[in-house]
Tab-separated table of C-alpha atoms and ligand atoms in Angstrom:
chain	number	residue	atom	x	y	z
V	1	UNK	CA	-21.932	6.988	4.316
V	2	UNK	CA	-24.662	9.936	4.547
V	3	UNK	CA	-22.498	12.341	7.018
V	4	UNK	CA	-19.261	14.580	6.844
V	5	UNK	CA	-17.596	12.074	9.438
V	6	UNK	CA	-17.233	9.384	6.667
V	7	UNK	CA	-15.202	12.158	3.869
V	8	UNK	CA	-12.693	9.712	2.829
V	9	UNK	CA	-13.831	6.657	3.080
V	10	UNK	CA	-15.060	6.823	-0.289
V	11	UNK	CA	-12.289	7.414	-3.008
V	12	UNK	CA	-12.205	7.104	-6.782
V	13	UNK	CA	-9.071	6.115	-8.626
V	14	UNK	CA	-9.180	7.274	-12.686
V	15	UNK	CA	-7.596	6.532	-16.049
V	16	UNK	CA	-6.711	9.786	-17.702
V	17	UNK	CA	-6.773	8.989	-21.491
V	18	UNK	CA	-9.975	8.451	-22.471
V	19	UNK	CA	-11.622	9.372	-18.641
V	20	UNK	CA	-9.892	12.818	-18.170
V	21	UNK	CA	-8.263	13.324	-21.449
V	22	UNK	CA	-8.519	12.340	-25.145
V	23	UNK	CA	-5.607	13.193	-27.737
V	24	UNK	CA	-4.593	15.909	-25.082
V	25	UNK	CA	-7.852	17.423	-25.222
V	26	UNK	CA	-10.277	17.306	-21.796
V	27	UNK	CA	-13.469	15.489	-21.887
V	28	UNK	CA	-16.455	17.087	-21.137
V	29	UNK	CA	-17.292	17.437	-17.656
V	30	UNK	CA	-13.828	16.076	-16.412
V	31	UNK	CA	-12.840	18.879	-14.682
V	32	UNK	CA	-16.025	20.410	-13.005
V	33	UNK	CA	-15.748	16.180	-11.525
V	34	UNK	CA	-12.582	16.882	-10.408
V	35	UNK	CA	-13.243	20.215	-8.856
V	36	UNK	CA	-16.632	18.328	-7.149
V	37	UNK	CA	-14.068	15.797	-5.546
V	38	UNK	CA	-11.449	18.399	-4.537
V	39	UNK	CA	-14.680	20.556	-2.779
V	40	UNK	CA	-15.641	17.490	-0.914
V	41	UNK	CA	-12.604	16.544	0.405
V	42	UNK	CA	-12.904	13.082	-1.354
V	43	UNK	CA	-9.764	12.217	-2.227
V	44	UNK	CA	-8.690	10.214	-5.908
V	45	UNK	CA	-5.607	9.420	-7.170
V	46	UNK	CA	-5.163	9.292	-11.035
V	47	UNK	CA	-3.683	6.360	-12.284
V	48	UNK	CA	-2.128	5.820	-15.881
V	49	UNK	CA	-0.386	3.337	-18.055
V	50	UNK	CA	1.428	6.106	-20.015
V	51	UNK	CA	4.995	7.874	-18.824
V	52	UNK	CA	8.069	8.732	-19.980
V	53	UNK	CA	7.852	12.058	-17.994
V	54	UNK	CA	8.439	12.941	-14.041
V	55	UNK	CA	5.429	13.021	-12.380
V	56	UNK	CA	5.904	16.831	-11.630
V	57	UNK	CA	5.392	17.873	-15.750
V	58	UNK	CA	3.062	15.276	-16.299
V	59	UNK	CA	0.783	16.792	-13.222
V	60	UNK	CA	1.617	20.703	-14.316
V	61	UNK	CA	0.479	19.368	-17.794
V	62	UNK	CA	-2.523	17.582	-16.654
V	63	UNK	CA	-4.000	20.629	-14.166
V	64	UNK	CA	-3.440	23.292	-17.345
V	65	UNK	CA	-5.228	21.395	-19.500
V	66	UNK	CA	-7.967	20.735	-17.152
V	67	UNK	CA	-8.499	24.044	-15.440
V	68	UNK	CA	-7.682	22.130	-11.886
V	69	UNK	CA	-4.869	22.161	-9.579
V	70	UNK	CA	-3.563	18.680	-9.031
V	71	UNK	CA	-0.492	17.349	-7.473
V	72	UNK	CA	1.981	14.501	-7.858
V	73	UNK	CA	1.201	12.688	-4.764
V	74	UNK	CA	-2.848	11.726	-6.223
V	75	UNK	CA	-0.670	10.570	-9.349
V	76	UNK	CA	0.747	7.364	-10.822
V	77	UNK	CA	1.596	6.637	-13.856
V	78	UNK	CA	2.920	2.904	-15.320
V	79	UNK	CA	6.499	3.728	-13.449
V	80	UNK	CA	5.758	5.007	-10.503
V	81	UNK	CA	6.177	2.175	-8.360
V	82	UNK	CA	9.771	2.019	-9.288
V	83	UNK	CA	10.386	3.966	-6.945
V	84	UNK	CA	9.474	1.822	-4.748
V	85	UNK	CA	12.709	0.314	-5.335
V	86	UNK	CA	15.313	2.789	-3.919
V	87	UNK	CA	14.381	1.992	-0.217
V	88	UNK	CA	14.180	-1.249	1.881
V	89	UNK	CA	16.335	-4.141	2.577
V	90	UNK	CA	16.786	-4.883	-1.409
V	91	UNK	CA	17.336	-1.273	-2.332
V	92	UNK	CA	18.685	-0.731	-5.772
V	93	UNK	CA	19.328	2.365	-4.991
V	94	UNK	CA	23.204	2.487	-5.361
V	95	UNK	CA	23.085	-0.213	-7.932
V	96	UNK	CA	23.678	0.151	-11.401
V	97	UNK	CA	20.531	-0.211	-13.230
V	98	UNK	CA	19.589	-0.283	-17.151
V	99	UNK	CA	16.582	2.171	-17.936
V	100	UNK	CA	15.267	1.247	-21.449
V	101	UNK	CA	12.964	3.467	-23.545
V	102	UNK	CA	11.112	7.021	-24.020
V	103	UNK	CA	12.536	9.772	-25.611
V	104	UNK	CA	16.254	10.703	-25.438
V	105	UNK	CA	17.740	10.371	-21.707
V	106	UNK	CA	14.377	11.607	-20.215
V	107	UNK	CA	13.589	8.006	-18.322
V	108	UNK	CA	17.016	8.577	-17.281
V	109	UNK	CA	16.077	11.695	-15.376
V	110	UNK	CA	13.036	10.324	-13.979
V	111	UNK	CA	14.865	7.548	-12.401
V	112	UNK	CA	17.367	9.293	-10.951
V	113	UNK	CA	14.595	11.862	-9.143
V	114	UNK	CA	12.745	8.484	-8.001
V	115	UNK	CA	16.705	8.369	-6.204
V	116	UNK	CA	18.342	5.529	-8.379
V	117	UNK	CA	22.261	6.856	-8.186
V	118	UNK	CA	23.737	4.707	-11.065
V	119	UNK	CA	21.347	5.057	-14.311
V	120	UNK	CA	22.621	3.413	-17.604
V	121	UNK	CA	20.616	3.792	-21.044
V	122	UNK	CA	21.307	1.467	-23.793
V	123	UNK	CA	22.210	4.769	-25.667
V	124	UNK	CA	25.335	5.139	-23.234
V	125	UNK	CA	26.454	1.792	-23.901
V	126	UNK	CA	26.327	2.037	-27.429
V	127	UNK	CA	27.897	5.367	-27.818
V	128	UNK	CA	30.810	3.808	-26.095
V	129	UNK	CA	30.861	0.424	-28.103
V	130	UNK	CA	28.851	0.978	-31.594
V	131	UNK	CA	29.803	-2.297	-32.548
V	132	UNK	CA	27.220	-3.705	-29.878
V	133	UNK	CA	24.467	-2.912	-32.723
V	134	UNK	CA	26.261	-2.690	-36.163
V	135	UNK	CA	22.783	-1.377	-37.724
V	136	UNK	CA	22.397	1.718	-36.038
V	137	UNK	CA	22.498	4.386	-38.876
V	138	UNK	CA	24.346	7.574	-38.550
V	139	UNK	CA	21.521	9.697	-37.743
V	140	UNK	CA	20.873	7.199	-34.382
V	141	UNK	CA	24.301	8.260	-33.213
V	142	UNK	CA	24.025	11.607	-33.338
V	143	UNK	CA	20.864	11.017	-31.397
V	144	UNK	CA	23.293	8.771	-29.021
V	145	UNK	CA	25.590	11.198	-28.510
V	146	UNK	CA	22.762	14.100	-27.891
V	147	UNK	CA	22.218	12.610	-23.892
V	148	UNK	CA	24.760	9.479	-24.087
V	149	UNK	CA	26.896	9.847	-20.553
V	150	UNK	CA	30.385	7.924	-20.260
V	151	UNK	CA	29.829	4.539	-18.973
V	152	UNK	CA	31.060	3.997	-15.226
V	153	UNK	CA	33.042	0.838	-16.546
V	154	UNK	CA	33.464	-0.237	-20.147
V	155	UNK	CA	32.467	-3.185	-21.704
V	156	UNK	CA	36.020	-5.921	-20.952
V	157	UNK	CA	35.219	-9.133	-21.363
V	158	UNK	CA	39.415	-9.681	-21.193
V	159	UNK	CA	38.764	-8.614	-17.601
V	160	UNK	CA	35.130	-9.304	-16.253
V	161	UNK	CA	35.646	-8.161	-12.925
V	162	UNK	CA	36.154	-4.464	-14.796
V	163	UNK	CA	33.822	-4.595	-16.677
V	164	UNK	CA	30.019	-3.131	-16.902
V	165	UNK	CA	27.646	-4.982	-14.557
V	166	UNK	CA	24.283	-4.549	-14.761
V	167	UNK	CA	22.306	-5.047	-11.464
V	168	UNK	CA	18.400	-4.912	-12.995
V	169	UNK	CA	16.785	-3.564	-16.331
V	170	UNK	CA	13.709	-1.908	-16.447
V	171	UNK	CA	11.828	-0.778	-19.058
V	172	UNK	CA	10.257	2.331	-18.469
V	173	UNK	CA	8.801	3.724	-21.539
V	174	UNK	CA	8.311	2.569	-25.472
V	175	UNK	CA	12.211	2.004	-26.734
V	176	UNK	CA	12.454	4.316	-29.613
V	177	UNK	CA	15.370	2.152	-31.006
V	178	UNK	CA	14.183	-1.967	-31.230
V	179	UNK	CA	16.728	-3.284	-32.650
V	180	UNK	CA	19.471	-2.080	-30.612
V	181	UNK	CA	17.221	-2.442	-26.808
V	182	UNK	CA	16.050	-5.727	-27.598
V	183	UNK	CA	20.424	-6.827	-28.058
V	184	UNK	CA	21.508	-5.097	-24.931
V	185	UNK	CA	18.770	-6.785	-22.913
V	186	UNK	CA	19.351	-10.025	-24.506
V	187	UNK	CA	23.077	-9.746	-23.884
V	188	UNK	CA	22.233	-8.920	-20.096
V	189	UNK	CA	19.834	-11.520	-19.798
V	190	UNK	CA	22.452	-14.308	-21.247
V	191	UNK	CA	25.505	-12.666	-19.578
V	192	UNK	CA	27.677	-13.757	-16.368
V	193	UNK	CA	25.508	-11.709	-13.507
V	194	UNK	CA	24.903	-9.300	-15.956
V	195	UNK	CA	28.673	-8.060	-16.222
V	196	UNK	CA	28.456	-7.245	-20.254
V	197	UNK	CA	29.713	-8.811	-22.662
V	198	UNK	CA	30.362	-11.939	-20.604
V	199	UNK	CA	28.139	-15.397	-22.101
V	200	UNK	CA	27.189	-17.511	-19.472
V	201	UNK	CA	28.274	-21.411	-19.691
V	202	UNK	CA	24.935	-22.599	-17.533
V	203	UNK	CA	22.438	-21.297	-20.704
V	204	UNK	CA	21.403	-24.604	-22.208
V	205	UNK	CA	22.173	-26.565	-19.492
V	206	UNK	CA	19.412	-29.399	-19.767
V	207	UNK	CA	20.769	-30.531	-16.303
V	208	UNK	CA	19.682	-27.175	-14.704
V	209	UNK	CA	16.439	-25.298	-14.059
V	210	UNK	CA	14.836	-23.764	-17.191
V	211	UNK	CA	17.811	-25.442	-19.208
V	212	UNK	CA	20.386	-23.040	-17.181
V	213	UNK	CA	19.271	-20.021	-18.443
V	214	UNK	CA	18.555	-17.208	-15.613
V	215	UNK	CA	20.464	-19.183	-13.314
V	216	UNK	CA	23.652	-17.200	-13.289
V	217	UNK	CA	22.787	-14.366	-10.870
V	218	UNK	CA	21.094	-12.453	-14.175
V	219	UNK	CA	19.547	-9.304	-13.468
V	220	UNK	CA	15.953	-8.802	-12.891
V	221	UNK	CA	13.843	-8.009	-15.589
V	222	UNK	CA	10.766	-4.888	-15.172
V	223	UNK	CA	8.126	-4.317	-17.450
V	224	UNK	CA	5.924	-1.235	-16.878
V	225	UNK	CA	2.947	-1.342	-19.558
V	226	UNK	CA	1.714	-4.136	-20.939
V	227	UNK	CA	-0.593	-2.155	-23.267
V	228	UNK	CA	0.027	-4.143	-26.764
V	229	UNK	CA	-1.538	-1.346	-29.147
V	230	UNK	CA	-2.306	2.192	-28.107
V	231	UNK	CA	-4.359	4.606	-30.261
V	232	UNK	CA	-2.398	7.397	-31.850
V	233	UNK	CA	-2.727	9.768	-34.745
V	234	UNK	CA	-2.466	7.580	-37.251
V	235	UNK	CA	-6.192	5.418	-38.241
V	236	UNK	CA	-5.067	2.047	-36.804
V	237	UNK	CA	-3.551	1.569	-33.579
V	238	UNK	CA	0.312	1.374	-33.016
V	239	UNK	CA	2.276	-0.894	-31.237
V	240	UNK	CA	3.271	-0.135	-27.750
V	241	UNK	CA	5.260	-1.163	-24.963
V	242	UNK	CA	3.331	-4.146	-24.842
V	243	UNK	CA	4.385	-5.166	-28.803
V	244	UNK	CA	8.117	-4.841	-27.461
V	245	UNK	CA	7.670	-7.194	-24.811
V	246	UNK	CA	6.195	-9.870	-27.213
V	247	UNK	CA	8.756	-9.187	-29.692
V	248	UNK	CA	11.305	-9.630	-27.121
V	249	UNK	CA	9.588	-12.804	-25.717
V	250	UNK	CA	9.497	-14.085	-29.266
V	251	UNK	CA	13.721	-13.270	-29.926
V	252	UNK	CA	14.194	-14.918	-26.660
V	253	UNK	CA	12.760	-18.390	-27.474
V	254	UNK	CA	14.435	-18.276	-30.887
V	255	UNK	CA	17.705	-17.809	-29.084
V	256	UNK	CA	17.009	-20.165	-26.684
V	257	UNK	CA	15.712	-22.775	-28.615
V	258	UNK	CA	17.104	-26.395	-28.411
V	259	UNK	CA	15.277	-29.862	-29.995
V	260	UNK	CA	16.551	-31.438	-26.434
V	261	UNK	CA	14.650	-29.034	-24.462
V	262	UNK	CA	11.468	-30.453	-22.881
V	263	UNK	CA	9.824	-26.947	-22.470
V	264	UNK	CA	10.952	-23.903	-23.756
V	265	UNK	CA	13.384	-21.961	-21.435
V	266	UNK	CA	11.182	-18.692	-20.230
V	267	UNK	CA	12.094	-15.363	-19.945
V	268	UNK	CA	11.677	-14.349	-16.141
V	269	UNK	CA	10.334	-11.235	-15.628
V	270	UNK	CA	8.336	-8.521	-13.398
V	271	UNK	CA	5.340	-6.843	-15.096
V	272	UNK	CA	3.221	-3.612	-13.441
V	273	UNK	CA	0.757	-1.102	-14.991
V	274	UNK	CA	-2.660	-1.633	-15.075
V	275	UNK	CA	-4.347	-4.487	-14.901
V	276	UNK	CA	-1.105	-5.880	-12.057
V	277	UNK	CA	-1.947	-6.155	-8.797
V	278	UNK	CA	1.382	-4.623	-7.947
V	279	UNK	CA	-0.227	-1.491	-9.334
V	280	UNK	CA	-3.427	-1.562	-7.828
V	281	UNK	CA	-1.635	-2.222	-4.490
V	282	UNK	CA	0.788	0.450	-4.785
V	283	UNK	CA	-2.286	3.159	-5.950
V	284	UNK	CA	-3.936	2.007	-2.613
V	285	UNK	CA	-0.631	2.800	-0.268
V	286	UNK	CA	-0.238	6.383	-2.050
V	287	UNK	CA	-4.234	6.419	-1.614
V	288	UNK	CA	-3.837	5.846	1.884
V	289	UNK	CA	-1.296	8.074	2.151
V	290	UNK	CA	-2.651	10.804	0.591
V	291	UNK	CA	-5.626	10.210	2.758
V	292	UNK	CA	-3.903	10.896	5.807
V	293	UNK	CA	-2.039	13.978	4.135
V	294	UNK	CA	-5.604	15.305	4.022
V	295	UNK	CA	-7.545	14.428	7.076
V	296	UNK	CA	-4.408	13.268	9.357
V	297	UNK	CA	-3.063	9.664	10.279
V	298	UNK	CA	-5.657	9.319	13.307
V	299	UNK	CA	-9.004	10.150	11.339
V	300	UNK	CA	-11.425	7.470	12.654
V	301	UNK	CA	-12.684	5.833	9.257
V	302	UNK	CA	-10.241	3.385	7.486
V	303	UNK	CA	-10.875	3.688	3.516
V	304	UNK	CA	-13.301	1.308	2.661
V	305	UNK	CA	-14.214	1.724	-1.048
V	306	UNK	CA	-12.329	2.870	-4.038
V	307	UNK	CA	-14.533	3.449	-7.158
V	308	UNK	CA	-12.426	2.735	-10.420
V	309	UNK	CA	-13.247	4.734	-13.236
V	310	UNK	CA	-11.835	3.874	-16.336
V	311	UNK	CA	-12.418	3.588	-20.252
V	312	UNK	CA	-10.301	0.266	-20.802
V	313	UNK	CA	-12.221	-3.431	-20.289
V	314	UNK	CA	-8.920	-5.137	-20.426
V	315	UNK	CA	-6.765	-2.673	-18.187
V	316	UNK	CA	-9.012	-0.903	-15.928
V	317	UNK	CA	-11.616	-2.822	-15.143
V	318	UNK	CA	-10.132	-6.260	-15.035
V	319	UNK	CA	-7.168	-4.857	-12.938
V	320	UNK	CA	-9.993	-3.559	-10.430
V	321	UNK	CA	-11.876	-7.160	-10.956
V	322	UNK	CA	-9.086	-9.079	-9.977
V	323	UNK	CA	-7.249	-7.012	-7.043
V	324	UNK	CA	-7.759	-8.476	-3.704
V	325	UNK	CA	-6.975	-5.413	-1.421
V	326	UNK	CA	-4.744	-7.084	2.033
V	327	UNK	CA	-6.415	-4.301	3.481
V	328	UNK	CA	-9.903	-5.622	2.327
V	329	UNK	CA	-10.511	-2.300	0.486
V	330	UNK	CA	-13.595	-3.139	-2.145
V	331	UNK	CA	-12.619	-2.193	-5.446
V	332	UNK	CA	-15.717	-1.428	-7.589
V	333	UNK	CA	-15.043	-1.072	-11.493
V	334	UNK	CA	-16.282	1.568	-13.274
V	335	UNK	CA	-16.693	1.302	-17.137
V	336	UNK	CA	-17.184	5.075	-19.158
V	337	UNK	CA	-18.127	5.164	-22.876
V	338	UNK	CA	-15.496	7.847	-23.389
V	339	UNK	CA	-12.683	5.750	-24.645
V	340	UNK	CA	-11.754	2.385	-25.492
V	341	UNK	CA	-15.154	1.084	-24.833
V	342	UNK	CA	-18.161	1.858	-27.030
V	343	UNK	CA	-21.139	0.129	-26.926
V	344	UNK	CA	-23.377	1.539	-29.577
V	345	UNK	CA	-22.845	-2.402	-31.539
V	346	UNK	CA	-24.894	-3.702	-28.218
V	347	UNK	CA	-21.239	-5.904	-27.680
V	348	UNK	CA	-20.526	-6.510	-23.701
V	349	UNK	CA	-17.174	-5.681	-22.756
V	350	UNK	CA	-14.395	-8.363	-22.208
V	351	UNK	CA	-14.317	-7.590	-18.641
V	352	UNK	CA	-17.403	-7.050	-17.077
V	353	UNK	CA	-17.869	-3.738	-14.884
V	354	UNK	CA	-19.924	-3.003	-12.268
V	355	UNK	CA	-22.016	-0.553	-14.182
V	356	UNK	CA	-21.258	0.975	-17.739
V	357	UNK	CA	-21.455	4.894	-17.274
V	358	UNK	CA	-21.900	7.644	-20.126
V	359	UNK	CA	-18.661	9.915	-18.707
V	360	UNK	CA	-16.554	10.503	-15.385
V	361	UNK	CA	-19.088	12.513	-14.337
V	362	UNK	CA	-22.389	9.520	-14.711
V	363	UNK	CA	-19.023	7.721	-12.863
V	364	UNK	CA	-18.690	10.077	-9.592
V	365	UNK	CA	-22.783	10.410	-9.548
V	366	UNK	CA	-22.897	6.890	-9.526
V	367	UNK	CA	-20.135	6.435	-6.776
V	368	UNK	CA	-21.976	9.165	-4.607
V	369	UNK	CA	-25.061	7.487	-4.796
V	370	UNK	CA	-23.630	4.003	-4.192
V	371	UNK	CA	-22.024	5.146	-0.996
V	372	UNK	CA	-24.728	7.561	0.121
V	373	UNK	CA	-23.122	10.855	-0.251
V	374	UNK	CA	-25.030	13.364	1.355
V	375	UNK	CA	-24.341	16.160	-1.841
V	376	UNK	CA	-25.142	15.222	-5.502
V	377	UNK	CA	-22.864	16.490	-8.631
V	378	UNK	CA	-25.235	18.550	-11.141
O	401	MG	MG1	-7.551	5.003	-20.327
């Protein structure tokens, strides 16, 4: 693709930590291959297994720190494609959902900005009924009670058809409180339709699919990172959202654990973030939209190639490995040595990319060359 005719048919999707970013500082050479791309008109969308923020001060963030003015519609981070969720024939939009996790009622907020109408936290449930989780200490309530809302209905199991009912939970961001997510979800996920407090009589039904459990019209169940150890400030890495899920997984066939079972019951449940195909799809629809925000819905060239840059074997690149684009979009991985992945041990990575790169910038001077861009990066 030598001329100006093909801008855009040729686009690079990125990790940020440990591509852009490390510990909140920029890599070298991040942002001058940023500013390249912006220049060109070749458009990228940034795509990230962390959240917990809107997109909006995760962007404003992002472009101070990098010296380059970016916007939320090249961004997605591990929830994005909730959002997804608020239109179309299964809309949850006026449902009442369960967000689970980050840091006080700020998940909360983002959901309700992706347009979700009736947001519940685990904190809101258990500042109304402490005795859900008898080990919170006294310095968790007064973190309860610092974004805890009323509930919309209590908790009645006299009277179930007043009582909470939770229509799907999703976690959104590490839970900052185990003990006490891990017993609301479980209580949902065992419940009558997910009105709380409620047990349903099918669970352990050997007569019934999975032994009766999640066949009672339970909520479904969203995951958004699968990442099972991140790398923060202390010398060994830390369990993420990832760890939760296992744990969770773990508690679940404990609970559901019966000699007469022939397998154990599973724990049904919806995963994105990298390396899902549901997130790879839904970076190439905001790819393609973004695309036509930039060179209009009737530009000639259909996107073709998407280069993906990123620092993680097991997210990144095997995500890109694995998608099959509907579209038949070519996905070609991109491996940097500014992150996750160092090779000076001579070790191959778990995933193989298509080439192993020094930075983002050996990335996008690789991707130009590949697809015959008519300007190099210096
Ligand atoms: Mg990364």
């Amino acid at each position: 693709m030598p001329t100006n005719e093909d801008a855009g048919s040729t686009d690079t999707a990125n990790s940020i930590d440990g591509v852009l970013v490390r510990s909140a500082n920029p890599i070298p050479h991040a942002s001058t291959s940023l500013k390249f791309l912006q220049e060109n008109g070749i458009p990228f969308m940034l795509l990230t297994n962390g959240g917990g923020k809107h997109e909006s001060e995760r962007v404003k963030d992002l472009s101070s720190k990098l010296s380059v003015p970016l916007h939320e519609s090249n961004f997605v981070q591990s929830h994005t494609p909730f959002a997804e969720l608020t239109h179309g024939e299964k809309s949850l939009r006026d449902k009442c959902i369960m967000v689970v996790g980050g840091e006080g009622g700020r998940c909360r907020d983002v959901a309700e900005r992706y347009g979700f109408k009736n947001v519940v936290t685990p904190g809101d449930i258990y500042a109304a009924h402490p005795e859900i989780w008898p080990f919170s200490k006294p310095f968790q309530q007064s973190y309860y009670s610092s974004f805890a809302r009323p509930l919309p209905r209590p908790i009645n199991p006299a009277s179930p058809a007043d009582s909470l009912k939770i229509d799907a939970v999703f976690v959104y961001n590490d839970p900052r409180d185990w003990g006490l997510d891990m017993q609301v979800i479980l209580d949902v996920m065992l419940s009558h339709r997910g009105i709380m407090g409620t047990y349903s009589s099918k669970n352990g039904d050997t007569s019934l699919h999975n032994s009766g459990y999640l066949q009672d019209e339970q909520p479904a169940l969203y995951f958004s990172n699968v990442d099972l150890l991140w790398a923060a400030d202390y010398h060994l890495s830390r369990l993420g959202q990832g760890g939760f899920q296992a744990s969770l997984e773990g508690l679940w066939r404990a609970v559901t654990y019966h000699k007469n079972h022939k397998s154990p019951p599973e724990l049904y449940k919806t995963v994105i973030g990298k390396p899902y195909r549901e997130t790879y799809s839904f970076a190439e629809k905001q790819l393609v939209r973004h695309r036509d925000s930039m060179f209009g819905k009737d530009h000639p060239t259909a996107l073709r190639k998407v280069y993906m840059v990123g620092d993680n074997p097991e997210s990144d690149i095997r995500g890109a490995n694995d998608y099959e684009s509907p579209q038949g979009v070519e996905w070609i991985s991109l491996l940097t040595r500014t992150g996750v992945y160092r090779d000076q041990d001579g070790r191959r990575p778990t995933w193989e990319p298509r080439a192993i790169v020094d930075d983002v910038k050996a990335a996008v001077q690789w991707a130009l060359k590949d697809s015959g861009w008519h300007q190099p990066l210096r």
